[in-house]
Coordinates of C-alpha atoms and ligand atoms in Angstrom, one line a residue:
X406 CA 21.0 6.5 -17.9
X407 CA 18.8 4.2 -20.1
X408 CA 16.5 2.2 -17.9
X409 CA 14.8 -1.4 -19.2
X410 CA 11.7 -2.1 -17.6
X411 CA 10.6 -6.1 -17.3
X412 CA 6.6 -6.6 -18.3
X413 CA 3.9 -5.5 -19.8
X414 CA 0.9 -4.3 -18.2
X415 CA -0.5 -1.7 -15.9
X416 CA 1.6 -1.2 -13.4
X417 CA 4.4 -1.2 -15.8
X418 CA 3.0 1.7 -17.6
X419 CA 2.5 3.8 -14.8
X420 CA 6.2 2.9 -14.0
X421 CA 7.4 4.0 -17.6
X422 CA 5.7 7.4 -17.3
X423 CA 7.3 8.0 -13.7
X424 CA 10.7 7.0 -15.1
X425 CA 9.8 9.0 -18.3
X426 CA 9.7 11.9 -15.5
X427 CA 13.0 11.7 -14.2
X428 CA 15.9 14.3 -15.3
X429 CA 17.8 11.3 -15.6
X430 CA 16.3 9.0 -17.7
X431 CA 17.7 8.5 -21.3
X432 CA 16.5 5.8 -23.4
X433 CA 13.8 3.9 -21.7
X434 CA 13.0 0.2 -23.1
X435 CA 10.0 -1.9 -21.9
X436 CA 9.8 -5.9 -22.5
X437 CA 7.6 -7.4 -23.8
X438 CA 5.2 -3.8 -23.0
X439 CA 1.9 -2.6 -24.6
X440 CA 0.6 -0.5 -27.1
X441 CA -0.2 2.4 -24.6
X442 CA 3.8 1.5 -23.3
X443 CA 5.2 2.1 -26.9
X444 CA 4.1 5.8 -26.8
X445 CA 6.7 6.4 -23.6
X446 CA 9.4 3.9 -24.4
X447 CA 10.9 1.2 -26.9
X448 CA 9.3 -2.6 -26.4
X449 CA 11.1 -5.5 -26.8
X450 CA 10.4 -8.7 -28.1
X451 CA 11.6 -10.5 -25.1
X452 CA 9.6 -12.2 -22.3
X453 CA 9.7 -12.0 -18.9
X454 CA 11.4 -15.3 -17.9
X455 CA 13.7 -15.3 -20.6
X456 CA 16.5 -14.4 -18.2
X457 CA 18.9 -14.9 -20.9
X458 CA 17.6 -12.7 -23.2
X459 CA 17.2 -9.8 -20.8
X460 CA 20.8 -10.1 -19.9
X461 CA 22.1 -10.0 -23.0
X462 CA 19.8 -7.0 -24.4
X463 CA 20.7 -5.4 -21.4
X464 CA 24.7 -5.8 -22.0
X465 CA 24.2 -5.1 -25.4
X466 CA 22.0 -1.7 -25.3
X467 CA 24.4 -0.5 -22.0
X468 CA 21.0 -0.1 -19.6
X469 CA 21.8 1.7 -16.2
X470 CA 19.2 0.1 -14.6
X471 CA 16.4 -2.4 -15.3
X472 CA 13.6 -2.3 -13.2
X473 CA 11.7 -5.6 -12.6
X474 CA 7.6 -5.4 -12.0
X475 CA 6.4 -8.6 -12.2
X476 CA 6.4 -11.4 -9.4
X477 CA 6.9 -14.5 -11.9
X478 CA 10.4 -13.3 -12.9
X479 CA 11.3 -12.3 -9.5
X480 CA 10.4 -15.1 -7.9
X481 CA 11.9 -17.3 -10.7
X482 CA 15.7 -15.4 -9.7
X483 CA 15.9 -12.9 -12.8
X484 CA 17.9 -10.4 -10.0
X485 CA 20.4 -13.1 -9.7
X486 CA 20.5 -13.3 -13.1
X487 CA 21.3 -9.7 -13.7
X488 CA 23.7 -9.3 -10.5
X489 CA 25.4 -12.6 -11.8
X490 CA 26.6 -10.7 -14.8
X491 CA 27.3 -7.7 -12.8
X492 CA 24.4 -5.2 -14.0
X493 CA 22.3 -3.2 -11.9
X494 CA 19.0 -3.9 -11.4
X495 CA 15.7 -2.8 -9.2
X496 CA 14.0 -6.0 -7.4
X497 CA 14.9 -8.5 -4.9
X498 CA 16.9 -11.8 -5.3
X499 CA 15.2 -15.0 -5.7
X500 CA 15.7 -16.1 -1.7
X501 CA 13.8 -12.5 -1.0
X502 CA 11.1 -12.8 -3.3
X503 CA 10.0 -15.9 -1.7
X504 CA 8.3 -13.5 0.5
X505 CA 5.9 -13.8 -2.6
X506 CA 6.3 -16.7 -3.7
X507 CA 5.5 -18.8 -0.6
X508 CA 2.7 -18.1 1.5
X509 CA 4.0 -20.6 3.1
X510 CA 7.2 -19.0 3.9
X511 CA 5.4 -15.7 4.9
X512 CA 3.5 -17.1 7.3
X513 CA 6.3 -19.2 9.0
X514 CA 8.4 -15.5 8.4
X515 CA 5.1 -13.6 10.4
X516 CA 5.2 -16.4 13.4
X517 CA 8.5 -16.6 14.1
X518 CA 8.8 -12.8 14.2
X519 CA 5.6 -11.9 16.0
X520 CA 4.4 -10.2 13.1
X521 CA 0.5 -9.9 13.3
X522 CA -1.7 -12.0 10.6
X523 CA -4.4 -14.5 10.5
X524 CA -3.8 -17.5 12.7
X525 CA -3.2 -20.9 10.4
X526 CA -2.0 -24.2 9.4
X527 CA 0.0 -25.6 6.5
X528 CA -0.3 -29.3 4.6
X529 CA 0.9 -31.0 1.6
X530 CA -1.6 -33.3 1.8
X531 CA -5.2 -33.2 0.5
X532 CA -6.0 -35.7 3.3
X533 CA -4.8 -34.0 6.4
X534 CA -5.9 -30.6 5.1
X535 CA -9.7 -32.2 5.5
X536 CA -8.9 -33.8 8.6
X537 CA -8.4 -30.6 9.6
X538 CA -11.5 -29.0 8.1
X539 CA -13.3 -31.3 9.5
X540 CA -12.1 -30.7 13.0
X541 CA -13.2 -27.9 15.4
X542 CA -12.7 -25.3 13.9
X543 CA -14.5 -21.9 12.5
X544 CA -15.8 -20.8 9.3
X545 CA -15.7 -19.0 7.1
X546 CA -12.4 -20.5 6.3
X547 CA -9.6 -19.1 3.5
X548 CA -7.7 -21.6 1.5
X549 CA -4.8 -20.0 -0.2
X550 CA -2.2 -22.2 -2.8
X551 CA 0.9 -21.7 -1.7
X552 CA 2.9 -20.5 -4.5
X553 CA 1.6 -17.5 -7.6
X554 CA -1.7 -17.5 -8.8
X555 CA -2.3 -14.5 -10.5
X556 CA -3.8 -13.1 -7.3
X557 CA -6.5 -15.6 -7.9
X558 CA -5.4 -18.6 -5.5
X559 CA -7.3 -17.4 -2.2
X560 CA -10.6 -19.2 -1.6
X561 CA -12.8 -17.8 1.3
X562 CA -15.3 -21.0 1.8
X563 CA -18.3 -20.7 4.1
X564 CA -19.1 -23.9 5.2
X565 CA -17.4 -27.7 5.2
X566 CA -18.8 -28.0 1.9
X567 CA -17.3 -25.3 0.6
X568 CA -14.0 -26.4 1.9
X569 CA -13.9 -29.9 0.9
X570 CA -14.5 -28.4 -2.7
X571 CA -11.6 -25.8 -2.6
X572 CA -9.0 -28.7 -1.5
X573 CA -9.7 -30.5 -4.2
X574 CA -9.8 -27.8 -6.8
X575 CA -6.6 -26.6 -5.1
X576 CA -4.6 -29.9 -4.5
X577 CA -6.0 -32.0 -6.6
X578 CA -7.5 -30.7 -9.4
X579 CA -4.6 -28.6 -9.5
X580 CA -6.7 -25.4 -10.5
X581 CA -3.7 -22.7 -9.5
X582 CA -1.3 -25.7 -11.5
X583 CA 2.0 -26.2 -8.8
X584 CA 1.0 -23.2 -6.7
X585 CA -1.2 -25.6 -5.1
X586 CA 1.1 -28.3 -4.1
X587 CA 0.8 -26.9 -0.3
X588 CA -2.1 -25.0 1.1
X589 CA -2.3 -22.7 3.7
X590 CA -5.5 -22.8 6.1
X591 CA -6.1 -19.4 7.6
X592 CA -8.3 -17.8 9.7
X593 CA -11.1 -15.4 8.4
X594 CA -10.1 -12.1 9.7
X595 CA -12.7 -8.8 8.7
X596 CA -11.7 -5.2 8.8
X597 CA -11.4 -2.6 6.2
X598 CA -8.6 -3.3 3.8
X599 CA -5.7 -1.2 3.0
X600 CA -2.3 -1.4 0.5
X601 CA 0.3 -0.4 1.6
X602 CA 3.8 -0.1 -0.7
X603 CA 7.4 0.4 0.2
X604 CA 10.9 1.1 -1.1
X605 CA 13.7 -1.2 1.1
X606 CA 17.4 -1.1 0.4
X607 CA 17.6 -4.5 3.0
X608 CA 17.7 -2.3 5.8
X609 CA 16.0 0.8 5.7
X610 CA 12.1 0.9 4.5
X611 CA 10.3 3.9 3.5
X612 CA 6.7 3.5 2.7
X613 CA 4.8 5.3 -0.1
X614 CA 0.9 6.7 0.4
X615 CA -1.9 4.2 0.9
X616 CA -3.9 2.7 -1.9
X617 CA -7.2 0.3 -1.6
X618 CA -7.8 -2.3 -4.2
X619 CA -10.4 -3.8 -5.6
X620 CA -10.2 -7.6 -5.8
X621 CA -13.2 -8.8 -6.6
X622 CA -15.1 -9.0 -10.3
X623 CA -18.5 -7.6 -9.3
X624 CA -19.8 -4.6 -7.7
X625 CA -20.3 -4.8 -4.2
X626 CA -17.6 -7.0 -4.1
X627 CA -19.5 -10.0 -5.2
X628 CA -17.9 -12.5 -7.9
X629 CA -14.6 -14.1 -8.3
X630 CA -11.4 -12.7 -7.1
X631 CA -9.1 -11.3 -9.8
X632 CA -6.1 -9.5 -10.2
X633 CA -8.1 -6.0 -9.1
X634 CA -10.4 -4.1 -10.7
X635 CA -9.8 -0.9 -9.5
X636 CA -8.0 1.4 -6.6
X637 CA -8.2 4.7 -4.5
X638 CA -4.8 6.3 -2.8
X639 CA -4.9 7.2 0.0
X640 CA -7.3 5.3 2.1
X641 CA -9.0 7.8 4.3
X642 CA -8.5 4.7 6.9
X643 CA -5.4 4.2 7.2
X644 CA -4.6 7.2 9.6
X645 CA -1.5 8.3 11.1
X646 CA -1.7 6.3 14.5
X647 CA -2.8 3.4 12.5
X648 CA 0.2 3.7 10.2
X649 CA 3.0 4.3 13.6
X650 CA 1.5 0.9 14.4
X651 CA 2.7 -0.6 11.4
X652 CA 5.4 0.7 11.2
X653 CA 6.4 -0.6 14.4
X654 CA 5.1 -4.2 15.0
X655 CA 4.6 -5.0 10.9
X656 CA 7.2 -2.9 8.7
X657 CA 10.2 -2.2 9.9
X658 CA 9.9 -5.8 11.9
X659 CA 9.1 -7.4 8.6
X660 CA 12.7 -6.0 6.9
X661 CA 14.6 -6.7 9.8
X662 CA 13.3 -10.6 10.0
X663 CA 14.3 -10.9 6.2
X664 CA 17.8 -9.5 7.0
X665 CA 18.3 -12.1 10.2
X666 CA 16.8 -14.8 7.9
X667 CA 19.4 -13.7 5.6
X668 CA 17.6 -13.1 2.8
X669 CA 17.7 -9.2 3.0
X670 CA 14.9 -7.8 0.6
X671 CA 16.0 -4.8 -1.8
X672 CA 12.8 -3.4 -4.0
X673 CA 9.2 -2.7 -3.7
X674 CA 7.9 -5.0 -0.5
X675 CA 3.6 -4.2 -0.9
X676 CA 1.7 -5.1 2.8
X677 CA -1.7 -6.0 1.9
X678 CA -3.5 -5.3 5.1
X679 CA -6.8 -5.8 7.3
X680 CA -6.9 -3.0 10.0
X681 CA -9.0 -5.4 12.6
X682 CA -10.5 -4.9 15.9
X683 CA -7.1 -6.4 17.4
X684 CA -5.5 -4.0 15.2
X685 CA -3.9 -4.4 11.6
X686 CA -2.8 -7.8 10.2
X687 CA -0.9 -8.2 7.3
X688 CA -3.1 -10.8 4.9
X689 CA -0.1 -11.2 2.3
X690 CA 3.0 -9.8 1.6
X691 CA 4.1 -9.4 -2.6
X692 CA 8.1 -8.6 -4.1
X693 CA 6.8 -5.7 -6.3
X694 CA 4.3 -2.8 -6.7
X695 CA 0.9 -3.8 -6.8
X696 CA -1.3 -3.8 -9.8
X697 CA -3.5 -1.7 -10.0
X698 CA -2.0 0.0 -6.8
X699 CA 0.8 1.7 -8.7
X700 CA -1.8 3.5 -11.2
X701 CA -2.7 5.5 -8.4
X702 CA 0.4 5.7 -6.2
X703 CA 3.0 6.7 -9.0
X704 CA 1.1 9.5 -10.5
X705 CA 1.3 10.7 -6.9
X706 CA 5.2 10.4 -6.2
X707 CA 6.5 13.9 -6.3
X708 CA 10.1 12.4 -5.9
X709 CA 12.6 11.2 -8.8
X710 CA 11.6 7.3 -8.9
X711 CA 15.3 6.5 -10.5
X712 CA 17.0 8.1 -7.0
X713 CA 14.5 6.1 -5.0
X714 CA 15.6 3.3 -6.8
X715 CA 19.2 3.7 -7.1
X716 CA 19.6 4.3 -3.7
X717 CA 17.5 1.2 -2.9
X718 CA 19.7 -1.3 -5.0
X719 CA 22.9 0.8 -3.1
X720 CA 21.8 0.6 0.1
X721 CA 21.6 4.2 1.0
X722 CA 17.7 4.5 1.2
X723 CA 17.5 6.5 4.4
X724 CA 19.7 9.6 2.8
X725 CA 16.8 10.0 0.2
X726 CA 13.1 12.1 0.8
X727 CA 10.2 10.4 -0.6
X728 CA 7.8 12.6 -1.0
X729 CA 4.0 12.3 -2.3
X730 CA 1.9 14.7 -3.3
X731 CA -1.1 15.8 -0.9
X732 CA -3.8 14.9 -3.5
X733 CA -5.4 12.2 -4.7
X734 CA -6.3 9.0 -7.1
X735 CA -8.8 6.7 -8.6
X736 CA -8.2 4.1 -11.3
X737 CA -10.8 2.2 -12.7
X738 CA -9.8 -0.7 -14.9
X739 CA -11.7 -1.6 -18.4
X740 CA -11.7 -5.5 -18.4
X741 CA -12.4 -7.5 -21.1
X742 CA -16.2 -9.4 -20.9
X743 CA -15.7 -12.1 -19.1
X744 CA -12.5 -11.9 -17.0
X745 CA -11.5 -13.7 -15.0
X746 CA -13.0 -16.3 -16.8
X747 CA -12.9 -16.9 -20.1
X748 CA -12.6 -13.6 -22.8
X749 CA -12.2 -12.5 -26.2
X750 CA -8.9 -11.0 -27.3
X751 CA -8.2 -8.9 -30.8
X752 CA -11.4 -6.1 -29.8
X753 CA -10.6 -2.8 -31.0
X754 CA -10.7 0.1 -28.7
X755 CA -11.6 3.5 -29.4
X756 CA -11.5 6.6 -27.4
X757 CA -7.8 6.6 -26.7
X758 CA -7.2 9.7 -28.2
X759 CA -9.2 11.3 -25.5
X760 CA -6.5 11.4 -23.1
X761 CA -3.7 13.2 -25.4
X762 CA -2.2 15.9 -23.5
X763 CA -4.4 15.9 -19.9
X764 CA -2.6 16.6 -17.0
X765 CA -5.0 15.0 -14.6
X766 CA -6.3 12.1 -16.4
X767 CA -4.2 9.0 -17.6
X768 CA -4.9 5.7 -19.4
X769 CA -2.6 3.4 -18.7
X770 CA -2.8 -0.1 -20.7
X771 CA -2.6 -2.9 -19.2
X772 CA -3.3 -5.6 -22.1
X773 CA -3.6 -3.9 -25.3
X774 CA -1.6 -4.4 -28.5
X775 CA -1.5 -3.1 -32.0
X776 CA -4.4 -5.0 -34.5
X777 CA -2.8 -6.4 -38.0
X778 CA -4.1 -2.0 -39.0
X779 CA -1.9 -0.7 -36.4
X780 CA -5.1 0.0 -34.2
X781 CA -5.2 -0.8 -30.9
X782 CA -6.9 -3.7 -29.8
X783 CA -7.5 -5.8 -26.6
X784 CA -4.9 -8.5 -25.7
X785 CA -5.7 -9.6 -22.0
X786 CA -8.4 -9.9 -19.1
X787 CA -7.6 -6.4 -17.8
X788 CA -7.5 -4.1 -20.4
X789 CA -6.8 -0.4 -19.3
X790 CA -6.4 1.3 -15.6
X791 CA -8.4 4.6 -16.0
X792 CA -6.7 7.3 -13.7
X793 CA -7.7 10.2 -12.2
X794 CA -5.8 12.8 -10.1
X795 CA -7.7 15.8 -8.0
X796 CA -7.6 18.0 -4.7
X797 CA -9.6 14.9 -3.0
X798 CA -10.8 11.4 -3.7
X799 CA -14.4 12.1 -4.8
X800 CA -13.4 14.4 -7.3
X801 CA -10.8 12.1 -8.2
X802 CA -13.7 9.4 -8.6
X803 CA -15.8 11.4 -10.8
X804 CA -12.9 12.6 -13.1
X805 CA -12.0 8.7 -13.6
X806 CA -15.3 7.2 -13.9
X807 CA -16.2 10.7 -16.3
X808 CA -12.8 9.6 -18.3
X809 CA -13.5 6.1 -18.7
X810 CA -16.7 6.7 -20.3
X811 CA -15.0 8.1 -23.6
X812 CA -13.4 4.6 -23.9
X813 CA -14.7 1.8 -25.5
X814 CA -14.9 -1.9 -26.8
X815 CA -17.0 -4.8 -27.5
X816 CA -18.1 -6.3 -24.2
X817 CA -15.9 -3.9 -22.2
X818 CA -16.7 -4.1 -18.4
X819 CA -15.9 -2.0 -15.2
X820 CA -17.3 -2.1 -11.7
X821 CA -19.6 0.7 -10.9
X822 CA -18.6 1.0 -7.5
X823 CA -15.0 1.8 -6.9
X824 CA -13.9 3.8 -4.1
X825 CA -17.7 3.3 -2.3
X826 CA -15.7 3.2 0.9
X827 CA -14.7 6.9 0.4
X828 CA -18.5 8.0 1.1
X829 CA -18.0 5.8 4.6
X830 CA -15.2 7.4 5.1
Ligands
AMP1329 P1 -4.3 -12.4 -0.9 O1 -3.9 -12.8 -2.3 O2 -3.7 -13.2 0.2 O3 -4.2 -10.9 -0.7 O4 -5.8 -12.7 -0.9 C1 -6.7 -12.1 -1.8 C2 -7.9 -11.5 -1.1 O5 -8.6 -12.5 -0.3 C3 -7.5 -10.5 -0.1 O6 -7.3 -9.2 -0.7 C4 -8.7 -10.5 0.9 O7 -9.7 -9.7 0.3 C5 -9.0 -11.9 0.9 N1 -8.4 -12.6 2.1 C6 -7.1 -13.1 2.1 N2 -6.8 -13.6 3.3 C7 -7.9 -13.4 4.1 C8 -8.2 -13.6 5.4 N3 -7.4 -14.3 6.3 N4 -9.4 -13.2 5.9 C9 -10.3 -12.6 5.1 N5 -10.1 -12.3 3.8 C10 -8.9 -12.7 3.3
LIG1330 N1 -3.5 -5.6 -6.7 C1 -2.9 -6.7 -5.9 C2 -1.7 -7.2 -6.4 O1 -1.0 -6.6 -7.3 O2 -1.3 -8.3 -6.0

């Protein structure tokens, strides 16, 4: 079967190389993909939200299955896109990605269901979201736009101040662009965070191992949130009780208020969590694997990610195993200098070759291309995941942070600090 995959960074590397796995993979094509994604599979010259495009490659080359990573093509409808023309594909539809795409719509979702999460109010008005702010209420206080922000449209403000500010930015300055046409108001919940993925065929969910992300820029978590800047799988604190929680007042609850809402979500649905004193909350929900969670969770999956997959998009999820291996993984991403601010693109990297042929030790790109010498060279704020797999997660931590160290480039940056929590464990 030859499989498309739909983007071009991280997660959809690690994707590639666990398709790449499978007995049943023939020809695997990437759009738009990477440099590192060229060595596993053939890029395209399409982008994401060309819908059109996709289709018609997709009719044209005969592809058994595209697989969708990306939230800005899923929540824009490119599964109804595909289905519309009758080809299979791995993702939800547009009215289940709004899971996603509306925090909005979660929250409402979490409410009406009695799903656990941070209390909170909606506006589409800059004015009554300060009346409100300026009411009787507690801080710190998150501000999150509505719609997708490159996981960069949540502000945690400490005081009034800091609240009036984020408003504006959000709703009027329009800093996150239309995401921030409504805002959410949410209470500041603390606990440990946790990850956790799943594979849903609308009815049945199965969830993967836990991962921990990284969000924000600086070591001990100081700085602006980005996309992530590094993960650990599995978090030594999600444990087994913790999980049969979950699994019983946020999972399975979660699928089944999609399917009554009918809007029944087939694909990847990723919990981000807070495990509070009042027990875990879900902070947001996202349509897809996580980035950088997959570069640690994949290279675990002992299953064949195509029958996961398959038997996701044919509703037959609970007649599959999915099966992890009992190890585990660090990834520490290489960002450009700068991100997520302003960077420099075009920097050429060396040190690749470093990881030709390890078992244990993977470098998946997540924006690199190929310089005007056919080097490779940087292309994006987060450059490369650096992965490690062993028997525990500190050994996985020194083998990753040992392996980025042979890669390089001007003004190349990487926190110092991920997977800190494992020493608390
Ligand atoms: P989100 O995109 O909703 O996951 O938010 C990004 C990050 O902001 C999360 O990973 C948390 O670290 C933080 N965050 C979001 N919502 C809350 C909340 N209600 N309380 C505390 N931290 C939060
Ligand atoms: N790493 C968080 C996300 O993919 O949204």
């Amino acid at each position: 079967m030859d499989i498309l995959i739909v983007g071009g960074g991280g997660r959809e590397h690690a994707i590639a190389r666990s398709v790449k796995k499978s007995a049943r993979a023939g020809r695997i094509y990437c759009a738009p993909g990477n440099a590192g994604i060229s060595e596993i599979a053939e890029c395209v010259d399409i982008r994401p939200m060309e819908f059109d495009r996709l289709v018609a490659f997709a009719k044209e080359k005969n592809i058994g299955l595209t697989i969708v990573g990306m939230d800005d093509p899923l929540v824009g409808g490119i599964v109804d896109a595909f289905e519309k023309e009758g080809l299979r594909v791995f993702g939800p539809d547009k009215k289940a990605a709004i899971i996603e795409g509306s925090k909005a719509f979660s929250k409402d979702l979490m409410k009406k269901y009695n799903i656990p999460t941070a209390g909170y109010e909606t506006f589409d008005n800059a004015d009554d979201a300060r009346g409100y702010i300026d009411g009787d209420i507690s801080y710190p206080v998150v501000l999150k736009a509505d719609g997708l922000a490159l996981g960069k449209g949540v502000l945690i403000c400490n005081d009034r101040e800091e609240a009036h500010a984020g408003i504006s930015q959000i709703m009027e300055e329009k800093k996150f662009g239309d995401a921030g046409n409504r805002l959410v108001v949410e209470e500041f919940l603390t606990g440990r965070e946790v990850s956790v993925l799943s594979f849903v065929d609308g009815t049945t969910i199965k969830t993967m191992t836990s991962a921990q992300d990284h969000k924000r820029a600086g070591d001990g978590d100081t700085g602006p949130n980005t996309g992530g800047m590094g993960t650990f799988s599995p978090s030594p604190f999600y444990t087994d009780e913790i999980h049969n929680i979950c699994m019983k007042t946020i999972y399975q609850p979660t699928v089944d208020a999609m399917k009554a809402e009918g809007r029944p979500f087939r694909g990847v649905l990723f919990f981000g969590l807070m495990l509070t004193g009042k027990g875990p909350k879900v902070l947001e929900y996202n349509a897809r694997f996580g980035d950088p969670e997959a570069q640690v969770v994949l290279p675990r999956l002992e299953s064949d990610i195509l029958d996961i997959m398959e038997a996701c998009v044919d509703g037959r999820l609970d007649s599959v195993d999915l099966k992890f291996a009992d190890n585990a993984a660090v990834c520490v991403v290489v960002a450009s200098g700068g991100y997520p601010g302003h960077y420099e693109k075009g920097k050429v990297i060396t040190g690749l070759d470093y990881f030709d042929g390890k078992e244990n030790e993977f470098c998946f790109h997540a924006g690199t291309a190929f310089g005007a010498d056919g080097s490779v060279v940087t292309n994006g704020g987060r450059v490369l995941g650096i992965t490690a797999v062993g028997a525990d997660l500190k050994s996985a931590r020194s083998l990753a942070y040992e392996a980025s160290g042979h890669v390089s480039f001007e003004g190349a940056m990487k926190r110092s600090d991920i997977g800190k929590a494992i020493d608390e464990a």
